[in-house]
mmCIF file of C-alpha atoms and ligand atoms in Angstrom:
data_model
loop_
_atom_site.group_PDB
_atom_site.id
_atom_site.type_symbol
_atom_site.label_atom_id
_atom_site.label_comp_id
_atom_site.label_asym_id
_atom_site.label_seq_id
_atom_site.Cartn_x
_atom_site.Cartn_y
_atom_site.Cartn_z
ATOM 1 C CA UNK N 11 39.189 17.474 30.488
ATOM 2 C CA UNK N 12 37.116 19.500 32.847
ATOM 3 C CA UNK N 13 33.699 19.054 32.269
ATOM 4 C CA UNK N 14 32.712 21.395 35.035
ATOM 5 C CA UNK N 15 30.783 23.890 32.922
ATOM 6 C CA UNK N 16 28.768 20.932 31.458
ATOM 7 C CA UNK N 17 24.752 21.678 31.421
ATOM 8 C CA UNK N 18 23.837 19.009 34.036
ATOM 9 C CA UNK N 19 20.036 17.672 34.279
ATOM 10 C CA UNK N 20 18.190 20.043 37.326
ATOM 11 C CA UNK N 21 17.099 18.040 40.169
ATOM 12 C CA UNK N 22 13.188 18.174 40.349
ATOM 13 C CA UNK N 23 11.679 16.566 43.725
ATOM 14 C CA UNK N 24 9.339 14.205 43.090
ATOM 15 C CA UNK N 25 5.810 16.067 43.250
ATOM 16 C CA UNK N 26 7.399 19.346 43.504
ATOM 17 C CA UNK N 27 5.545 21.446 40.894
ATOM 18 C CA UNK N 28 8.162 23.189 37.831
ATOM 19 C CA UNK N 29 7.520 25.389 34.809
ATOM 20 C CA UNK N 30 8.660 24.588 31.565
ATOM 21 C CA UNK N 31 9.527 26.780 28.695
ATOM 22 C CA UNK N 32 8.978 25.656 24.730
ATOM 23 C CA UNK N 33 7.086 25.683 21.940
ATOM 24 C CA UNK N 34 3.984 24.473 20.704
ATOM 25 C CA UNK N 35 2.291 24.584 17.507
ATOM 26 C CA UNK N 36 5.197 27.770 16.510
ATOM 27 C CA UNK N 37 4.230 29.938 19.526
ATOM 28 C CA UNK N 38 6.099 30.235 22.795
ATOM 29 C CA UNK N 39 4.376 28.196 25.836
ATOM 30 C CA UNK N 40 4.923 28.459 29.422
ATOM 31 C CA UNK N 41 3.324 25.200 31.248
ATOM 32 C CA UNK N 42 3.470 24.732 35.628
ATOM 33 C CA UNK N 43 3.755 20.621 35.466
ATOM 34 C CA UNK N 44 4.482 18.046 37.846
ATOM 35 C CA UNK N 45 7.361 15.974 37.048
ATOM 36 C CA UNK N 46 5.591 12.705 37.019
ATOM 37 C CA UNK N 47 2.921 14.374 34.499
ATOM 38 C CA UNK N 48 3.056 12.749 30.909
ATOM 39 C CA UNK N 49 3.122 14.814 27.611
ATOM 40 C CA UNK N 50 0.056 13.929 26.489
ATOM 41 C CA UNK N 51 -2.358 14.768 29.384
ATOM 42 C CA UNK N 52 -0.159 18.541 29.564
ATOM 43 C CA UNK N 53 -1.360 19.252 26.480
ATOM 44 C CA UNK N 54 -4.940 17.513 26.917
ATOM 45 C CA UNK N 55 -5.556 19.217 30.317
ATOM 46 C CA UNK N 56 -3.718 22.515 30.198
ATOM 47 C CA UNK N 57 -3.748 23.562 26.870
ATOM 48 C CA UNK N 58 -7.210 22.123 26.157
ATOM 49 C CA UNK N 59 -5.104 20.434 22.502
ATOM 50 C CA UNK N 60 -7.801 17.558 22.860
ATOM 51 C CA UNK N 61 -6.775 16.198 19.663
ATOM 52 C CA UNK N 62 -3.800 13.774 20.734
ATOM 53 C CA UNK N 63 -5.502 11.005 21.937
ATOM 54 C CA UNK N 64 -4.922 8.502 24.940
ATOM 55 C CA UNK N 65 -5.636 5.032 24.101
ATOM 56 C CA UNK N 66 -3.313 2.369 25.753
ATOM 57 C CA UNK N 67 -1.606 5.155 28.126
ATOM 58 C CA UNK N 68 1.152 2.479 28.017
ATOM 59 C CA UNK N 69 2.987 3.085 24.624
ATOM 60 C CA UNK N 70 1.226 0.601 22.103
ATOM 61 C CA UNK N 71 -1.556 2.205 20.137
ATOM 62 C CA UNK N 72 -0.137 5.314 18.683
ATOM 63 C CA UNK N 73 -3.745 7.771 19.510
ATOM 64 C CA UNK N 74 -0.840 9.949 21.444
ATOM 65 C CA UNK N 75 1.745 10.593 18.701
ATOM 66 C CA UNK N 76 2.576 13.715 18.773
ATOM 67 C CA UNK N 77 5.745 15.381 16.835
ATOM 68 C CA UNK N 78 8.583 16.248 18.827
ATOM 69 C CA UNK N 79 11.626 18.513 17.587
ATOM 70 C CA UNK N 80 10.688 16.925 13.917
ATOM 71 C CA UNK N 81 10.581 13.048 15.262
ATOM 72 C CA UNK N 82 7.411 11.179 16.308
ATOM 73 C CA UNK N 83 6.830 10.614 20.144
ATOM 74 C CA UNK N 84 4.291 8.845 21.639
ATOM 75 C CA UNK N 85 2.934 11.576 24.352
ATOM 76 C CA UNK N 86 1.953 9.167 26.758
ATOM 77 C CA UNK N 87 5.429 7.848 27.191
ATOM 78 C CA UNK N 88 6.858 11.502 27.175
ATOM 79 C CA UNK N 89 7.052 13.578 30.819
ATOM 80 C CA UNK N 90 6.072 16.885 29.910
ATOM 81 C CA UNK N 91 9.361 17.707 31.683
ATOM 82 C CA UNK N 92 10.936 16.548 29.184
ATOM 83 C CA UNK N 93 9.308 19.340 26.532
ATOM 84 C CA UNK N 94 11.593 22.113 28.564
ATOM 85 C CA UNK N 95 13.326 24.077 25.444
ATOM 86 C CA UNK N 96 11.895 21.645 22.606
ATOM 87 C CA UNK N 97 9.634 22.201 19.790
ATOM 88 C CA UNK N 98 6.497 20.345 20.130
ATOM 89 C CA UNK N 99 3.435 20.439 16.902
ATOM 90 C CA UNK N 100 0.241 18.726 17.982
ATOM 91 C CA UNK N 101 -2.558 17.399 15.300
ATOM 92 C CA UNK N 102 -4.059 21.024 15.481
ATOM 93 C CA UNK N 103 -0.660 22.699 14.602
ATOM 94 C CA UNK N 104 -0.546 20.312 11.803
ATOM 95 C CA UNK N 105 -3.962 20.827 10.761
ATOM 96 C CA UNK N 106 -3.862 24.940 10.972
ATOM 97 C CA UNK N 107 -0.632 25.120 9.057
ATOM 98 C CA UNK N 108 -2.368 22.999 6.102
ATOM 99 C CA UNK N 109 0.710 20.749 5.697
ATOM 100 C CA UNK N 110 -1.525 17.712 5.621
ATOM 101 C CA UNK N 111 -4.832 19.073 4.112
ATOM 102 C CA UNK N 112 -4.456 16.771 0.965
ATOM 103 C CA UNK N 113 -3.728 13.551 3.072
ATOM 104 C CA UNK N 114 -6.616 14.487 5.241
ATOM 105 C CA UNK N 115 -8.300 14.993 2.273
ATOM 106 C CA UNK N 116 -7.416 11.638 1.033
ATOM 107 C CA UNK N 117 -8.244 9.926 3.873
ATOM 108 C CA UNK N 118 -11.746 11.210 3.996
ATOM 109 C CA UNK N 119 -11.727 10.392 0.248
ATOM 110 C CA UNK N 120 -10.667 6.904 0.697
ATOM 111 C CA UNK N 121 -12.481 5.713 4.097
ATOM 112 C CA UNK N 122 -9.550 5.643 6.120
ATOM 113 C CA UNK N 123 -11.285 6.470 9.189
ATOM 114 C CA UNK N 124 -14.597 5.476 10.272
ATOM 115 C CA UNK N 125 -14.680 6.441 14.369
ATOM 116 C CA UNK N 126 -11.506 8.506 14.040
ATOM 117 C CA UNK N 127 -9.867 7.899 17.358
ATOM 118 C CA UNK N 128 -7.029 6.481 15.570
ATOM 119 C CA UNK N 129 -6.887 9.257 13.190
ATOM 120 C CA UNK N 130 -4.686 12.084 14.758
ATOM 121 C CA UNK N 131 -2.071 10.005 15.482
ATOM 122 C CA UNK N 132 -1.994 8.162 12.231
ATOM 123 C CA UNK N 133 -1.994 10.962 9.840
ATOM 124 C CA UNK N 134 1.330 12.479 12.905
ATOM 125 C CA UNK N 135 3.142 9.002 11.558
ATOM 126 C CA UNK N 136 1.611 9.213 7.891
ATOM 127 C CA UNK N 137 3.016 13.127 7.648
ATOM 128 C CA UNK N 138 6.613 12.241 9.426
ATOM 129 C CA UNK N 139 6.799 8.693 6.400
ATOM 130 C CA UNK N 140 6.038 11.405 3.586
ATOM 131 C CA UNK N 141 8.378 13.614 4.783
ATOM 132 C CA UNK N 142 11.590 11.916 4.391
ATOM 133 C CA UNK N 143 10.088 8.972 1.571
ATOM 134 C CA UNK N 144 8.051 10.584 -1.077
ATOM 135 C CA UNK N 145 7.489 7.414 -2.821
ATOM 136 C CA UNK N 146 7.132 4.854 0.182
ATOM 137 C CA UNK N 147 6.086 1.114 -0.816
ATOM 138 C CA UNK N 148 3.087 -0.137 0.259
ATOM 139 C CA UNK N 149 4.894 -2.638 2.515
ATOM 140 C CA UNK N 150 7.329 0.641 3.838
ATOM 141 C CA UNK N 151 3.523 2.004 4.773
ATOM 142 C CA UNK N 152 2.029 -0.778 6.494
ATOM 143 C CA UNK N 153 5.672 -1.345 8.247
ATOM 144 C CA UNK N 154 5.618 2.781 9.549
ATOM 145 C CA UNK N 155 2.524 2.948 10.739
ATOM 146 C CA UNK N 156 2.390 -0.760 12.459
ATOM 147 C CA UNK N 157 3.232 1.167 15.579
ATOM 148 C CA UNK N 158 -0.673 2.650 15.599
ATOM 149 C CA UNK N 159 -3.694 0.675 16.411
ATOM 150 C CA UNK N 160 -6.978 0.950 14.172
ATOM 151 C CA UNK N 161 -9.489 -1.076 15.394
ATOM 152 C CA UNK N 162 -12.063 0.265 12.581
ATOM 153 C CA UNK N 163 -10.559 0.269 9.056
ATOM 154 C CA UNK N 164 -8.368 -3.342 8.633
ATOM 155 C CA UNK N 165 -5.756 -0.806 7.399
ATOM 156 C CA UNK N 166 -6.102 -1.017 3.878
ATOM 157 C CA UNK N 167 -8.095 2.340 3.231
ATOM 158 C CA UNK N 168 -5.039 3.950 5.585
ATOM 159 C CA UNK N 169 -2.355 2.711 3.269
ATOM 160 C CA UNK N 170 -4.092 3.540 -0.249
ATOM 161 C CA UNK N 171 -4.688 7.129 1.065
ATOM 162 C CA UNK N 172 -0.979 7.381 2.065
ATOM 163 C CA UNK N 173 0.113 5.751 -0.877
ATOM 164 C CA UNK N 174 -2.719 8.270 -2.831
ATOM 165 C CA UNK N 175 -1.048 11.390 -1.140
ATOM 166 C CA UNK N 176 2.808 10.595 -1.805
ATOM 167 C CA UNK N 177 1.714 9.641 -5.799
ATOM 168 C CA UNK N 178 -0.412 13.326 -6.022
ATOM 169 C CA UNK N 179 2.068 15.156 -4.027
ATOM 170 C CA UNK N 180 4.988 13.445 -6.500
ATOM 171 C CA UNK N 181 2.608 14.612 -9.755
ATOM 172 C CA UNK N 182 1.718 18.235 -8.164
ATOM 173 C CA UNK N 183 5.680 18.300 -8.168
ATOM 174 C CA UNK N 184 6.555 17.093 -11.369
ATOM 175 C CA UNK N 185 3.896 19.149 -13.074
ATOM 176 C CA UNK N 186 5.640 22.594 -12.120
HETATM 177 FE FE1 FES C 228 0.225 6.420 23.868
HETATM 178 FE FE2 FES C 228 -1.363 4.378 23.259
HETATM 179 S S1 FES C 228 -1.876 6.211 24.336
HETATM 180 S S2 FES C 228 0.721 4.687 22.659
HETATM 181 FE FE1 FES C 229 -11.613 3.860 14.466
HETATM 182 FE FE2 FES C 229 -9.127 3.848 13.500
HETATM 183 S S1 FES C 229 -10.910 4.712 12.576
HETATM 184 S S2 FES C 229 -9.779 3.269 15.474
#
């Protein structure tokens, strides 16, 4: 089989500088990155979307998740290069298109935060759970979002506002 006409990775010289092409938060963006540049300081440094959060730069806290063609990505483990042609939604495209106002809502409402550097990147895993589970288990919570750090709450708070959320969002439903 001749693969000849295969799309083939472009070679990028290490520290040469390259423009990417995709979206972010639903509008086209054009970015001029280095290739060693991660994700998460793109968006923090040249689109000023200050709202992902670097914590452990080094894949273990979760402060960086950001969503990434629908799945979660941690943005510090991400090369920006990697963005070229995907569709990338931020905390502040998740917050302006109101898809989470009632779990950020019930998070406020159940103390699920106290400093809130954690927050961003909990409610990105908290929003990807309720999408495909709309009736998670508490254990199915604590499992999902065991892959982001919280140094302030003990957790609990975080799982009875996702668990709050799904159960509303399930009544809100059955009610029409
Ligand atoms: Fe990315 Fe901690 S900053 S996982
Ligand atoms: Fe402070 Fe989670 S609220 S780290």
């Amino acid at each position: 089989m001749d693969n000849s006409s295969a799309a083939e990775p472009a070679c990028v010289e290490a520290g040469a500088i390259t423009e990417i092409a995709f979206t972010l938060n639903g509008a086209a963006a054009r970015a001029q990155i280095a290739p060693r540049q991660h994700m998460v300081d793109v968006l923090r440094q040249v689109f000023g979307l200050t709202g992902t959060h670097l914590g452990c730069e080094h894949g273990v806290c979760g402060a960086c998740h950001i969503l990434v063609d629908g799945h979660v990505v941690r943005g510090c483990l991400m090369l920006a290069i990697q963005a070229n042609g995907a569709e990338v939604v931020t905390i502040e495209g998740l917050n302006a298109s109101g898809a989470i106002a009632d779990l950020q809502e019930a998070f406020v409402r159940r103390n699920a935060l106290q400093c809130g550097f954690c927050t961003p990147g909990m409610l990105m895993t908290a929003h990807a759970l309720l999408q495909r589970d709309c009736a998670p288990q508490r254990a199915h919570i604590r499992e999902t979002i065991s892959g982001n750090i919280c140094r302030c709450t003990g957790y609990h708070a975080i799982v009875d506002a996702i668990e709050a959320t799904a159960r509303e969002r399930r009544e809100a439903r059955d009610a029409k």
